[in-house]
XYZ file of C-alpha atoms in Angstrom:
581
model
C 114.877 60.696 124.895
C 113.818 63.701 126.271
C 115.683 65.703 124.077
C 113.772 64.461 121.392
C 110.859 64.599 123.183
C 111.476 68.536 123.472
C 111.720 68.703 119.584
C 108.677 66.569 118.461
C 106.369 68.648 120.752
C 106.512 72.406 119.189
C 105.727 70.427 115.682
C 101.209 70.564 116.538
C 101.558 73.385 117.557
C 103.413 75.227 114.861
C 101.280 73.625 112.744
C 97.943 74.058 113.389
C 97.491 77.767 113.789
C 99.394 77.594 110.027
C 96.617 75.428 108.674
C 93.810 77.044 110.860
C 95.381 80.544 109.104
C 94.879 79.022 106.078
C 90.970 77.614 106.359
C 89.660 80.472 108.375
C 89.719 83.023 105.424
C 88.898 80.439 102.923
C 85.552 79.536 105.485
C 84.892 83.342 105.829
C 84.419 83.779 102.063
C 82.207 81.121 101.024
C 79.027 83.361 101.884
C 75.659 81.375 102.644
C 74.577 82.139 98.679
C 77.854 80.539 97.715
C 77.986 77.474 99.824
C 73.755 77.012 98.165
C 74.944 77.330 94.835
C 78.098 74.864 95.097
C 75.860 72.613 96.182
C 73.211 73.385 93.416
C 76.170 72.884 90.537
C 77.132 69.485 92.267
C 74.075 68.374 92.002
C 73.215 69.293 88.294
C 76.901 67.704 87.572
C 75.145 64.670 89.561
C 72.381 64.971 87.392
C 74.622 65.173 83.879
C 76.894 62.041 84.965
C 73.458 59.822 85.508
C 71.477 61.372 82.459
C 74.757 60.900 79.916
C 77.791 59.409 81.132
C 76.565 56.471 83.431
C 74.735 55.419 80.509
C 77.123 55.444 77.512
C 79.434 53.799 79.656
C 77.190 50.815 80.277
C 76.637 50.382 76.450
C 79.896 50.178 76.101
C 80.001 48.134 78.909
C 77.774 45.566 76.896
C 78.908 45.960 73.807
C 81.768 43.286 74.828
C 79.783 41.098 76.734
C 77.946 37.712 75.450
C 73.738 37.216 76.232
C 75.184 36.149 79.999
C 77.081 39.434 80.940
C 80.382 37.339 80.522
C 83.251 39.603 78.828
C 84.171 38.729 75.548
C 86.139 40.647 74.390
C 85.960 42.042 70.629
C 83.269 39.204 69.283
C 80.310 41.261 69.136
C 82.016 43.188 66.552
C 84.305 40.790 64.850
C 80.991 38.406 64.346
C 78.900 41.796 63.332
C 82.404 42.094 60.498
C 81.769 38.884 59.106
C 78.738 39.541 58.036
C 78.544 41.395 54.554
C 75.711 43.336 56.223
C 78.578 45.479 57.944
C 80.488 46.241 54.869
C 76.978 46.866 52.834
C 75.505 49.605 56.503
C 78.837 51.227 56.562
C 79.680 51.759 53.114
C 76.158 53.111 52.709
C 76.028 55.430 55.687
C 79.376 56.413 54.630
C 77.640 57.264 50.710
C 74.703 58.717 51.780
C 76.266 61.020 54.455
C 78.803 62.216 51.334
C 76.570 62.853 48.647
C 73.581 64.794 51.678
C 76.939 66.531 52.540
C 77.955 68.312 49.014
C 74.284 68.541 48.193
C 73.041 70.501 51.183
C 76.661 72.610 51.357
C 75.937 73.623 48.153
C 72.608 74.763 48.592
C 72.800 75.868 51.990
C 75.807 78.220 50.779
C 73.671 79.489 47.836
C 70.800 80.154 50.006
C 72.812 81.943 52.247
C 74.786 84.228 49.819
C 71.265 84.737 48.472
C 69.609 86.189 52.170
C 73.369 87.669 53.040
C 74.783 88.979 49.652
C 72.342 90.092 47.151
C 69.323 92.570 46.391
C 66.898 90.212 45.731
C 63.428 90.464 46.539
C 60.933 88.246 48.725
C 64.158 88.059 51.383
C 62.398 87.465 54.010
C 59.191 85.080 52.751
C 62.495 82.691 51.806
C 63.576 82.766 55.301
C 60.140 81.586 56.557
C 59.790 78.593 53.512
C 63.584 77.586 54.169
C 62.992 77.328 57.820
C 60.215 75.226 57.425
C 61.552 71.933 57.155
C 62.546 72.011 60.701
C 59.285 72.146 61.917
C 58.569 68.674 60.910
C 59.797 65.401 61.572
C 62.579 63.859 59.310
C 59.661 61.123 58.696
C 57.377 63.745 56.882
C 59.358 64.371 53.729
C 59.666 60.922 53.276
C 56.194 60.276 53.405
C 55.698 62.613 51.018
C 58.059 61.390 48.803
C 56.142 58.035 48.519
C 53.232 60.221 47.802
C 55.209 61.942 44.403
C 57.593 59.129 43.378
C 56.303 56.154 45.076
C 54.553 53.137 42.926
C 51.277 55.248 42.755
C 53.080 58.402 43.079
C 52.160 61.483 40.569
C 55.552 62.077 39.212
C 56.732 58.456 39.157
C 57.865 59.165 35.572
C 60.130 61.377 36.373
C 62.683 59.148 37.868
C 62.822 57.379 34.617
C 62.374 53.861 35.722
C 64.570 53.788 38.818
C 62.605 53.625 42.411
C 62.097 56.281 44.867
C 62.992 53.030 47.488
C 66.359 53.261 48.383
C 69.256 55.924 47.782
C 67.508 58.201 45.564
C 64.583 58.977 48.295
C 66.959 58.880 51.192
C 69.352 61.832 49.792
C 66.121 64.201 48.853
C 64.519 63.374 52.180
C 67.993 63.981 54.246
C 68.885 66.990 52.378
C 64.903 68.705 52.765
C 65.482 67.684 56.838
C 68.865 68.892 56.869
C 68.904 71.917 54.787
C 67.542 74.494 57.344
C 70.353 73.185 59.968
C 73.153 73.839 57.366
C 71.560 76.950 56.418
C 70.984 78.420 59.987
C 75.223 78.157 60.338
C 76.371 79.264 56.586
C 73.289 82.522 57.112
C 75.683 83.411 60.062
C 79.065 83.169 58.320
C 78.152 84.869 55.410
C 76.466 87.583 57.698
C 79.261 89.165 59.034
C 82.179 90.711 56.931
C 84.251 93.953 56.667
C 83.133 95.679 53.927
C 86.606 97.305 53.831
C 88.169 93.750 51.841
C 85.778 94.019 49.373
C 86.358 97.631 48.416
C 90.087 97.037 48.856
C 89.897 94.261 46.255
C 87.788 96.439 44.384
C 90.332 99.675 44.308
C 93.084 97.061 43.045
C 90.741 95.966 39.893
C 89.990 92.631 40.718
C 86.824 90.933 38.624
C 83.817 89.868 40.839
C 84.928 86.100 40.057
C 88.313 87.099 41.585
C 86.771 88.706 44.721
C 84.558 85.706 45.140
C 87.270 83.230 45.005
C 89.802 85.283 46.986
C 87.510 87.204 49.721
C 84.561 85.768 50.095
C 85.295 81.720 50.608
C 88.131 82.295 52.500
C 86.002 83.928 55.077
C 83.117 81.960 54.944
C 85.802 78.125 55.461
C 85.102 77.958 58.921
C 81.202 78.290 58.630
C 81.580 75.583 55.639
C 83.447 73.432 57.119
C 81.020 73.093 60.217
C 78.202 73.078 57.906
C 79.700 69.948 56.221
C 80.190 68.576 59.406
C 76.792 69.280 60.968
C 75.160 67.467 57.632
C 77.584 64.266 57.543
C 76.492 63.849 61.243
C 72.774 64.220 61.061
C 72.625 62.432 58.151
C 74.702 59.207 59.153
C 72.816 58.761 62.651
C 69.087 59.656 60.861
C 66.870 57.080 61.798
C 63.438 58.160 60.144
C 64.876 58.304 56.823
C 65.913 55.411 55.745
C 63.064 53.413 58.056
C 60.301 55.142 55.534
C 62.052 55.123 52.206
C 65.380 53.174 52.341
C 63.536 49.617 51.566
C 66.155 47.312 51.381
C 69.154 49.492 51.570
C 70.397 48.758 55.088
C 72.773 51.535 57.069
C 73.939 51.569 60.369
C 70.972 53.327 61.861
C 68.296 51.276 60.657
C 70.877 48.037 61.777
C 70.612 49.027 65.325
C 66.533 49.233 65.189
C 66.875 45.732 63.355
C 69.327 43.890 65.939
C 67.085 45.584 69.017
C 63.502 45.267 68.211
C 63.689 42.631 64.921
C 66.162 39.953 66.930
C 65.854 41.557 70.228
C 69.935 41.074 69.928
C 70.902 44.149 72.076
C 74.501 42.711 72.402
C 74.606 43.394 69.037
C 72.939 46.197 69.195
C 75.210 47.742 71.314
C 77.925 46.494 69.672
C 76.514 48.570 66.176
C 75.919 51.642 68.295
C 79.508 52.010 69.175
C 80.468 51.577 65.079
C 78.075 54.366 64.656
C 79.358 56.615 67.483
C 82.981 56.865 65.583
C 82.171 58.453 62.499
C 79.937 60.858 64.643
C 82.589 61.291 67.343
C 85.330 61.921 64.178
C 83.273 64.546 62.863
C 82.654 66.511 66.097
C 86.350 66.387 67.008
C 87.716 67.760 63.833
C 84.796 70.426 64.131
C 85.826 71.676 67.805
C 89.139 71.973 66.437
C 88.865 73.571 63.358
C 86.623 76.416 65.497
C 89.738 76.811 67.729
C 91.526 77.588 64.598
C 89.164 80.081 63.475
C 90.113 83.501 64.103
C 87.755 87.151 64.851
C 87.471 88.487 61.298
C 85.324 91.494 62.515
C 87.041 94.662 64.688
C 86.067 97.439 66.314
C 87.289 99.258 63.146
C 85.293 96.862 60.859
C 82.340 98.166 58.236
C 79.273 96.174 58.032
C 79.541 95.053 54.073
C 76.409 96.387 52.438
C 74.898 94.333 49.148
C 75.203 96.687 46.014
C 72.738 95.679 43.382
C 73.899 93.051 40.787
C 71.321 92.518 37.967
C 72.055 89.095 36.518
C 73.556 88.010 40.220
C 69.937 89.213 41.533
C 68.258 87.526 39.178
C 70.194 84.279 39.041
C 69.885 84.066 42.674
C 66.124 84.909 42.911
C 65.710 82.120 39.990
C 67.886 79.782 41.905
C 65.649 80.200 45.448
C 62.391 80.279 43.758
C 63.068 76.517 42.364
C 64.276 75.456 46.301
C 61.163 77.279 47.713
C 58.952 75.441 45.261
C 60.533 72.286 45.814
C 60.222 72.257 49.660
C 56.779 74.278 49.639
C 56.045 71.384 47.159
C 56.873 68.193 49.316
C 54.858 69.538 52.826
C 51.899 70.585 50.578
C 52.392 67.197 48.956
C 51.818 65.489 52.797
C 49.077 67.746 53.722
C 47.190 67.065 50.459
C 47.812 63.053 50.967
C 46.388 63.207 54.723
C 43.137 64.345 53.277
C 42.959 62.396 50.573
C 40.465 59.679 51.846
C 41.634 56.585 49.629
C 45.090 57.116 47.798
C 44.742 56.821 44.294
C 41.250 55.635 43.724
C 39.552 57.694 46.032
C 40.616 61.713 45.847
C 38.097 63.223 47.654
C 39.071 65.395 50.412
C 38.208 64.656 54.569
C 39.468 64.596 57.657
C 39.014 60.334 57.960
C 42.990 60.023 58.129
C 42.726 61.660 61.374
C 40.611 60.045 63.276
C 43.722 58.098 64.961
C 41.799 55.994 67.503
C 40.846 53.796 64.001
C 44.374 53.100 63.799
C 47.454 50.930 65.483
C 49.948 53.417 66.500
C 48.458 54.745 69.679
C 45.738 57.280 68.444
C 45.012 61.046 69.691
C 46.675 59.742 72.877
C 50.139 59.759 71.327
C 49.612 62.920 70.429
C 48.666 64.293 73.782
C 51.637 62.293 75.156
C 53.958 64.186 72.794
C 52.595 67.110 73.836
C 52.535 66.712 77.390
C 56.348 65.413 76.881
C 57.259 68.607 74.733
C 55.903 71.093 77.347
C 57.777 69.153 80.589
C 61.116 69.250 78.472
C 60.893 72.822 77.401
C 60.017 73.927 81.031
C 62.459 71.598 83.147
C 64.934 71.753 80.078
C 65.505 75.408 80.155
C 65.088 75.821 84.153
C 68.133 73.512 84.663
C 70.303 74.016 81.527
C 70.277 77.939 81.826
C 70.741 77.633 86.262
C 73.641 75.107 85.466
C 75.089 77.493 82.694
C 74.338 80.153 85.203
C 76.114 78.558 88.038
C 79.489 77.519 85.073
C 79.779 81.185 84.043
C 79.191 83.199 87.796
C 80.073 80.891 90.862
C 83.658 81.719 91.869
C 86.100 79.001 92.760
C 84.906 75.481 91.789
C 87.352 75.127 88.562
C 87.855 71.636 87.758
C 84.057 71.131 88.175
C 83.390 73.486 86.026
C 85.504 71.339 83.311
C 83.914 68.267 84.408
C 80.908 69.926 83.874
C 81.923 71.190 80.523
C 82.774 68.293 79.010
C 79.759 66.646 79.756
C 77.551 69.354 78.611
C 79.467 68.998 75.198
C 79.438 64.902 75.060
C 75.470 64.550 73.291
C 76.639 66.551 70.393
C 78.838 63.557 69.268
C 76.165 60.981 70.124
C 73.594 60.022 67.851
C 69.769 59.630 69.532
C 69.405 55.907 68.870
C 72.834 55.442 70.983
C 71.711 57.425 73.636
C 68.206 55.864 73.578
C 69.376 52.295 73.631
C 72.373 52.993 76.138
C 69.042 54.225 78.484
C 67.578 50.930 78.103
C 70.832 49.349 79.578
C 71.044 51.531 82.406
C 67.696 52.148 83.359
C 66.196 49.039 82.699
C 68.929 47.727 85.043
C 67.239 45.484 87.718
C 69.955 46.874 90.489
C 69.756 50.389 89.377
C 67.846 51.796 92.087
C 66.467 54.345 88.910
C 64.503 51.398 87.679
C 61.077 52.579 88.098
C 61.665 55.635 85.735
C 61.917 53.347 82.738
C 58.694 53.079 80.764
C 57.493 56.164 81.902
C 56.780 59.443 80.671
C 59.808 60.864 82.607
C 62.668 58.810 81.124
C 61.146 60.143 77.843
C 61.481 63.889 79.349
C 65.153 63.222 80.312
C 66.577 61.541 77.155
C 65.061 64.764 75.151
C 66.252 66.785 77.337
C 70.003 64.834 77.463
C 69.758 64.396 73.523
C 69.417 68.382 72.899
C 71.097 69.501 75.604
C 74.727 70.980 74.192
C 73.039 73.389 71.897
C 70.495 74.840 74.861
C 73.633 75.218 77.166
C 76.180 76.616 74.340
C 73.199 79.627 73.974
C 73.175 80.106 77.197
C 76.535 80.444 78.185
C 77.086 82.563 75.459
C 74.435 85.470 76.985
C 75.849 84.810 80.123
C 79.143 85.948 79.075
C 77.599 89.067 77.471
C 76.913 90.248 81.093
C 79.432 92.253 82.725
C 81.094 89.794 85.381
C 81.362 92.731 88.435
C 77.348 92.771 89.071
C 77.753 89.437 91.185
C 81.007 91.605 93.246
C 79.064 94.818 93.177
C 75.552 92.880 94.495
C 77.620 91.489 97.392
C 79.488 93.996 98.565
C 76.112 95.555 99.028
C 74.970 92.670 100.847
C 72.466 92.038 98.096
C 71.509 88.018 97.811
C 72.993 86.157 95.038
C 69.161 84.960 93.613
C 68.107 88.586 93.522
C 70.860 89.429 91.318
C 70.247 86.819 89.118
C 66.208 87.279 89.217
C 66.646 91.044 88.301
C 69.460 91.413 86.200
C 70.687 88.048 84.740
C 67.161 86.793 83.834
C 65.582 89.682 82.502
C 68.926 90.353 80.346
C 69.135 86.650 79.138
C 65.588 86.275 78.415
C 65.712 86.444 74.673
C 68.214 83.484 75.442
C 65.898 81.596 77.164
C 63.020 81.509 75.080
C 65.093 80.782 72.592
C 65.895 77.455 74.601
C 62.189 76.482 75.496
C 60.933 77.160 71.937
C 64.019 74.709 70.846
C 63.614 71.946 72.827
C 59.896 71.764 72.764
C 60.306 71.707 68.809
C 63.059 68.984 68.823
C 60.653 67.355 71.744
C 57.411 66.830 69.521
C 59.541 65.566 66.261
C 62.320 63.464 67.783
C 61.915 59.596 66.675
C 65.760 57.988 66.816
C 66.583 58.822 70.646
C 62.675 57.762 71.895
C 62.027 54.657 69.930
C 63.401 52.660 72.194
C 61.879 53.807 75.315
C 58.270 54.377 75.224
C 55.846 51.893 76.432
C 52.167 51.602 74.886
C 50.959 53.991 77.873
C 53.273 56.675 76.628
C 53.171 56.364 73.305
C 54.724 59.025 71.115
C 53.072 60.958 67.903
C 56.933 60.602 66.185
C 56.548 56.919 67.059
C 53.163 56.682 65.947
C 53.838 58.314 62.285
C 56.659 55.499 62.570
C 53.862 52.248 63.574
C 51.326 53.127 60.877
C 54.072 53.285 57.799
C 55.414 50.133 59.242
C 51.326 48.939 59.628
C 50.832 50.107 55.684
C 48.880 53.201 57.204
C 51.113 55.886 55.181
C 47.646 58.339 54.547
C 47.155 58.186 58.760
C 51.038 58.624 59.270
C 51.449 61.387 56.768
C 48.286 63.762 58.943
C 50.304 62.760 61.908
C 53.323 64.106 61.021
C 51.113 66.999 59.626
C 49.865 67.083 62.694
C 53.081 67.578 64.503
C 54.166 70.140 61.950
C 51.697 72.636 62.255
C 51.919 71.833 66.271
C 55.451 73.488 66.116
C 54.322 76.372 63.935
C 51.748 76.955 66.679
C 54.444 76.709 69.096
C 56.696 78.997 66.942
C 54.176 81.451 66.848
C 53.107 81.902 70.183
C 57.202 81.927 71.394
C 57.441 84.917 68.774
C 54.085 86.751 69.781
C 55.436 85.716 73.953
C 59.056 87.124 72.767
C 57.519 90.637 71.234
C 55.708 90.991 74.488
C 57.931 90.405 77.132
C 60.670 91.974 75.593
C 59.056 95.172 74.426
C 59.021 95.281 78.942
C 62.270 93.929 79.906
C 64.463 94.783 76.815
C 64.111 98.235 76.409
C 67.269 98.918 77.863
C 68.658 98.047 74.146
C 66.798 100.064 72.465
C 68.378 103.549 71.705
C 67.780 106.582 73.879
């Protein structure tokens, strides 16, 4: 006994200065900065698990529960499969996001080659018209499509009997929304190229055709591909669309507003929401991995390609963008004629009677002030967190699998369409046990959902300035026993801040023309302009809806145009670093 007394004592104390060794340095390295900023990152993780996880995962949650919260299983969506209205929403969505897709690749590539490629003049006016589109709300075109092809439209006759309700309005209005997206991701694979391929291919006496084929589209897949991807996605989970000008040709979108607000069915709902998410979800995975696949085609020893002057190309190509500037300089001009118009068709003269919104349902002036006030909170608490938390990801040491974690959630609302996200918010914050209860109907939920919905684009620009900072200025500012914040307030910010303006000028854009994720969650004292535009189509106001969405249009070029006159300023003070000596 004593004897093994004797060797079961020495055991504590061999062990404890080992693991006391072992904490002590780990203790001394976490300065006070780095202890304030783990705690800062666990927090916006905190933040990212209530804002997107918590709530997808209750919609999924009730997706396979009956009207009782009992589990049931797969009912929801064998009962939703009986009905032919699943077959008719799917195959459609499926159609619609196919034909948008080739359309809009098509163009979007053209366009791009154009801008990228060619001589041709007026370069940069196209950029402005071709950008335009995303100024507006997906609503606006097809308002204005009712406008040209509707029943009293001016160029009915040109559909030749068929009906601008339905599949023929929903691919023109899709592809007018979606066409700047596409064409903001081909303009940037075309952009960059060695120039040594092309004379290569030219030594060896290939045709132009030949080069084409062989040079150029095999450098430009990747951008493709992601284009096509970008436009099936958008297009399949657009809500606006189809609500103005589908009529009676149901998709899975417009099913989800139907089973929610129509039957007030949100089983169902939910249950249509996670049919929609798997198309979406498809398309984003086979994206990611096709960009792992994708491989630098620039080097240090590459040659920027420089565009030689091609008559007939030129001219072709000038031809070619002057019809697709017409054609979308044609459809806004087309809305903000119609919102004038006092009494459409009988009555032409011009006014400004469509806009006195406190005449109509649909929440007046004060929907628009809500939008606004919504648009400036998410583009000044948006950027403040996402660029700190991509901050904290890219220059806190230690902290790895949050870092994932965090990751992985800042991807997720890329794959999830607005109306999903919107009506998994109802679940979980309309919750009566969910202590977060009293944020739903207010202007706050509205803030967070934007900010949620838009979120993996802000953070992806911001990590990727981050990462063009040299990693040793955080080392170098400690070691001189410089504070962690002052690093970041006098290097990192100033060198990120054509980043971050970037991010406020996005989200506040997205924020004032969002419908699909914020339809869901407004309540009549917060009101939305996008939701307004929506309640006076429904309401047979199209001439009030149309100067809304006008409205909100020239909002965002307002907004566009003081971020580029706030850009020019404050960079011309902190950027000239990059300008050469």
């Amino acid at each position: 006994m004593n004897d093994s007394l004797t060797l079961r004592q020495p055991k504590p104390t061999t062990a404890r200065p080992a693991t006391a060794a072992r904490q002590r340095p780990l203790r001394q390295h976490l300065s006070r900065d780095e202890i304030i900023l783990r705690g800062a990152m666990l927090i916006g993780a905190l933040a990212l698990l209530i804002a997107l996880v918590m709530p997808l995962y209750t919609l999924l949650s009730k997706s396979v529960q009956n009207k009782d919260g009992a589990f049931v299983g797969l009912a929801n969506f064998a009962r939703y499969a009986d009905s032919p209205s699943l077959y008719n929403s799917l195959s459609h969505s499926l159609t619609m996001a196919l034909v948008c897709t080739l359309i809009v690749t098509s163009l979007a590539f053209m366009a791009a080659y154009a801008l990228s490629r060619s001589c041709m003049p007026l370069k940069r006016s196209f950029r402005v018209i071709l950008a335009l589109p995303i100024l507006a709300p997906s609503l606006l075109p097809a308002i204005s499509l009712v406008y040209l092809f509707g029943n009293q439209g001016v160029l009915k006759s040109w559909l030749l009997g068929d009906s601008i309700y339905g599949p023929i309005g929903i691919v023109i209005a899709s592809c007018f929304w979606v066409l700047p997206h596409a064409m903001m991701i081909m303009l940037t694979a075309l952009s960059h190229t060695d120039a040594r391929l092309y004379e290569s291919a030219r030594v060896l006496g290939s045709s132009p055709w030949r080069i084409f084929f062989t040079v150029t589209l095999p450098s430009a897949k990747y951008g493709i591909i992601s284009t096509a991807f970008v436009v099936f996605t958008l297009v399949i989970t657009d809500f606006g669309v189809p609500k103005v000008i589908g009529g009676q040709y149901d998709m899975l979108a417009t099913d989800i507003y139907k089973q929610v607000i129509g039957q007030q069915n949100f089983e169902m709902g939910a249950a249509v929401s996670v049919i929609l998410l798997f198309p979406a979800v498809l398309a984003f995975a086979v994206d990611r991995w096709l960009q792992r696949k994708q491989a630098a085609l620039i080097t240090a020893r590459s040659v920027p390609l420089q565009p030689q002057p091609r008559r007939w190309t030129d001219r072709t190509l000038l031809l070619g963008m002057l019809l697709l500037g017409i054609a979308i300089v044609g459809v806004i001009a087309m809305a903000i004629y119609a919102s004038l118009v006092k009494y459409w068709p009988y009555n032409l003269s011009l006014g400004f009677s469509n806009y006195q919104f406190d005449l109509m349902d649909g929440g007046g002036w004060g929907a628009y002030w809500n939008s606004l006030r919504m648009a400036l909170y998410t583009a000044l608490l948006g950027t403040g967190f996402i660029f700190f938390q991509a901050y904290l990801q890219e220059k806190l040491r230690g902290f790895g699998w949050l870092k994932h974690l965090f990751q992985m959630m800042a991807l997720l609302p890329l794959a999830v369409p607005g109306m999903v996200l919107g009506l998994a918010y109802i679940f979980f914050f309309n919750h009566p046990a969910n202590p977060l209860n009293g944020l739903y109907g207010t202007l706050a939920i509205l803030v967070i959902c934007t900010i949620a919905h838009f979120y993996t684009v802000c953070h992806l620009t911001a990590v990727t300035a981050l990462k063009q900072i040299d990693p040793e200025f955080e080392p170098v500012s400690a070691s001189l026993k410089v504070p962690q914040y002052l690093t970041f307030w006098r290097v990192t910010l100033p060198v990120c801040l054509p980043a971050v303006l970037d991010i406020a000028a996005y989200l506040f854009v997205n924020a004032m023309t969002t419908v699909s994720a914020v339809v869901f969650l407004y309540s009549y004292k917060t009101m939305l302009a996008s939701v307004s535009v929506l309640n006076m189509d429904d309401a047979g106001d199209i001439a009030p809806a149309a100067a809304m969405a006008v409205l909100i249009m020239l909002t965002c070029m307002v907004a566009r145009l003081l971020h580029w006159l706030l850009s020019k300023g404050l960079l011309q003070r902190s950027q000239r670093w990059r300008s050469p000596a």
